[in-house]
Amino acid sequence: MHTDYPHIASAGESALVLYLGAGIDPQTNAWVQLATEAIEQTLGADLVDLVPAYASILVIFRRDQSLPVIARRIRAALPPPPEAASAAGKEVALPVYYAPESGADLEALARRAGLSVQDVIECHAGTVYQVYAIGFAPGFAYLGQVDERIAAPRLATPRQRVPRGSVAIAERQTAVYPAPSPGGWNLIGRCPVPLFNPAASPHMPVAVGDRVRFEPVSRARFLELGGELE
């Protein structure tokens, strides 16, 4: 699994990418989390930013540091791959109102999968997901993996505007849109919990390494929790 890794590639004059694997894999992502902590401790004041992803880490360092030296320091500090995926993160429950009025693609996804709408809801809500990465927009958490039965490709034509709180599926990933934005994922429901609040500490209810489970709620409960329907 780790034969060709780690691999370091330049990403500009003061940035590099550390590759620890390929694809979506809990064990590789656990290694990413360990490596992120080790790099942060090792580079200290020479570090500008770290951006962990599914199987890689973008490392941005000070311009007065050279890439070869930074790469050697990272390799020296890199922990070995874990024997198994870590469960160190917290588990977060997010309420979701699953319905055609809150998830415009729910019925079409069910037809594509050869399942009932209720089957899709139970399948999506019956999985505990891992937060693999934060990206695309502040608060946008990439969660995996979605059950193969309800995995669905991105829309051929992305929407110009996806409502805030929309719960969506793309391939074997799922996510909650933290703010209105364009998007091409399949919408299956809506979550009333804010996924990004710059005034709060922390800004997000979830972090990389956490686990997320979705809890179906009624329309009335969704609105009671502050959810909005457009």
XYZ file of C-alpha atoms in Angstrom:
230
model
C 0.000 0.000 0.000
C 2.766 2.449 0.927
C 5.424 1.106 -1.501
C 5.714 4.261 -3.629
C 5.223 6.694 -0.785
C 6.112 9.109 0.674
C 6.750 11.229 -2.405
C 7.507 14.968 -2.355
C 6.887 17.270 -5.316
C 7.477 20.984 -5.779
C 4.404 23.218 -5.804
C 6.188 26.522 -6.428
C 9.129 28.447 -5.004
C 7.936 28.156 -1.412
C 5.567 25.204 -1.406
C 5.616 21.451 -1.810
C 3.170 18.566 -1.738
C 3.824 15.496 0.356
C 2.042 12.477 -1.149
C 1.355 9.582 1.207
C -0.974 7.528 -0.966
C -3.655 7.662 -3.623
C -7.414 7.701 -3.467
C -9.726 7.570 -0.466
C -8.384 5.278 2.218
C -8.869 5.604 6.013
C -5.411 4.255 6.838
C -3.668 6.646 4.447
C -5.690 9.551 5.796
C -4.693 8.588 9.337
C -1.076 8.821 8.179
C -1.834 12.268 6.728
C -3.100 13.405 10.126
C -0.004 12.102 11.948
C 2.288 13.662 9.345
C 0.493 17.009 9.568
C 1.149 17.189 13.308
C 4.791 16.147 12.860
C 5.444 18.715 10.112
C 3.851 21.502 12.144
C 6.084 20.689 15.114
C 9.229 20.250 13.009
C 9.017 23.345 10.806
C 7.744 25.648 13.527
C 8.248 29.309 12.576
C 9.414 28.324 9.078
C 5.912 27.057 8.298
C 3.354 29.377 6.675
C 0.451 26.974 6.155
C -0.489 23.299 5.980
C -3.386 21.975 3.900
C -4.064 18.262 4.473
C -6.180 16.372 1.931
C -7.256 12.747 1.431
C -3.774 11.377 0.804
C -1.471 14.393 0.605
C -0.397 17.556 2.391
C 0.322 20.934 0.829
C 3.164 22.554 2.780
C 3.750 26.300 2.354
C 6.951 27.558 3.937
C 8.794 30.855 4.358
C 10.395 32.266 1.231
C 13.826 32.443 2.885
C 13.836 28.633 3.200
C 14.924 26.316 0.374
C 12.735 23.490 -0.854
C 15.465 20.786 -0.634
C 16.181 21.655 3.003
C 12.489 21.729 3.934
C 11.950 18.409 2.145
C 14.806 16.795 4.075
C 13.407 18.077 7.375
C 9.970 16.698 6.530
C 11.341 13.291 5.548
C 13.350 13.108 8.767
C 10.306 13.953 10.888
C 7.763 11.830 9.020
C 6.206 9.159 11.260
C 5.750 5.627 9.902
C 2.349 4.718 8.467
C -0.077 3.527 11.143
C -1.055 -0.112 11.331
C -4.717 0.869 11.182
C -6.905 3.922 10.785
C -7.096 6.078 13.885
C -10.361 6.796 15.684
C -8.926 9.690 17.681
C -11.322 12.328 16.354
C -14.709 13.066 17.872
C -18.035 11.868 16.516
C -20.490 14.557 15.423
C -24.196 14.034 14.731
C -25.786 16.323 12.137
C -29.578 16.478 11.646
C -30.818 16.244 8.065
C -34.238 16.798 6.539
C -34.299 14.341 3.639
C -37.045 15.153 1.134
C -37.491 16.220 -2.500
C -38.187 19.798 -1.372
C -34.853 19.937 0.468
C -32.902 17.638 -1.826
C -33.701 18.241 -5.475
C -31.870 15.116 -6.691
C -33.121 12.656 -4.079
C -35.768 11.010 -6.252
C -33.543 10.873 -9.354
C -30.701 9.336 -7.346
C -33.082 6.714 -5.953
C -34.294 5.815 -9.469
C -30.695 5.567 -10.713
C -29.805 3.274 -7.829
C -32.936 1.127 -8.220
C -33.939 1.918 -4.657
C -36.812 3.640 -2.923
C -36.306 7.134 -1.538
C -36.561 5.676 1.966
C -33.856 3.122 1.124
C -31.535 5.938 0.022
C -32.205 7.878 3.214
C -31.550 4.849 5.416
C -28.419 3.997 3.471
C -26.971 7.502 3.695
C -27.908 7.981 7.351
C -26.779 4.476 8.275
C -23.102 5.132 7.565
C -20.600 6.822 9.858
C -18.364 9.021 7.698
C -14.826 10.208 8.222
C -13.809 13.823 7.626
C -10.978 13.421 5.124
C -10.344 17.030 4.180
C -11.639 20.600 4.438
C -11.641 22.584 1.227
C -13.454 24.132 -1.759
C -14.988 26.706 0.609
C -14.586 27.502 4.326
C -16.437 24.799 6.225
C -16.811 22.403 3.280
C -15.882 19.011 4.755
C -15.236 16.083 2.416
C -16.742 12.966 3.998
C -16.392 9.345 2.981
C -17.105 6.811 2.045
C -20.659 6.686 0.720
C -22.195 3.241 0.308
C -21.611 2.039 -3.264
C -25.341 1.520 -3.751
C -26.039 5.271 -3.595
C -22.782 6.607 -5.056
C -23.606 8.932 -7.942
C -21.553 10.937 -10.464
C -21.483 14.715 -10.390
C -24.181 16.478 -12.367
C -23.399 17.029 -16.040
C -24.320 20.696 -15.598
C -23.532 22.228 -12.192
C -26.123 24.423 -10.547
C -25.448 28.142 -10.388
C -26.599 28.213 -6.774
C -26.827 25.462 -4.182
C -28.664 26.474 -0.963
C -26.764 26.665 2.304
C -26.949 23.457 4.325
C -27.545 21.232 1.302
C -26.441 17.637 1.893
C -25.018 16.152 -1.271
C -23.315 13.144 -2.827
C -20.621 12.948 -5.518
C -19.228 9.502 -6.306
C -18.418 8.005 -2.886
C -18.104 11.355 -1.139
C -20.737 13.296 0.735
C -20.738 16.818 2.132
C -22.810 19.696 3.481
C -22.606 23.001 1.615
C -21.714 25.572 4.307
C -22.915 28.551 2.265
C -24.819 29.256 -0.960
C -22.513 28.522 -3.878
C -22.329 26.923 -7.316
C -22.106 23.147 -7.176
C -22.456 19.961 -9.151
C -23.115 17.388 -6.437
C -26.402 15.477 -6.080
C -28.643 17.141 -3.467
C -30.494 14.746 -1.158
C -31.421 16.812 1.900
C -30.616 19.807 4.046
C -28.881 20.321 7.381
C -29.880 23.207 9.693
C -26.561 23.277 11.600
C -24.119 26.006 10.434
C -20.947 24.337 9.141
C -18.899 27.533 9.279
C -19.168 30.459 11.678
C -16.227 32.903 11.687
C -17.449 34.385 14.972
C -17.393 31.038 16.775
C -14.450 29.156 18.252
C -13.811 26.775 16.663
C -15.184 28.054 13.365
C -16.471 24.600 12.386
C -18.243 21.804 14.291
C -16.059 19.222 12.526
C -12.347 18.821 11.808
C -10.194 16.478 9.749
C -10.142 13.099 11.475
C -13.592 13.459 13.031
C -16.456 11.113 12.287
C -19.884 12.319 11.145
C -23.236 10.595 11.190
C -26.437 12.053 9.797
C -29.704 11.829 11.727
C -32.961 12.110 9.750
C -35.378 14.708 11.150
C -38.867 15.810 10.189
C -39.661 18.981 8.306
C -41.020 20.563 11.479
C -37.899 19.686 13.472
C -35.664 20.989 10.676
C -37.413 24.367 10.743
C -37.393 24.394 14.550
C -33.597 23.965 14.476
C -33.249 27.031 12.252
C -33.315 25.355 8.851
C -34.448 27.279 5.791
C -36.345 26.102 2.715
C -36.204 28.070 -0.497
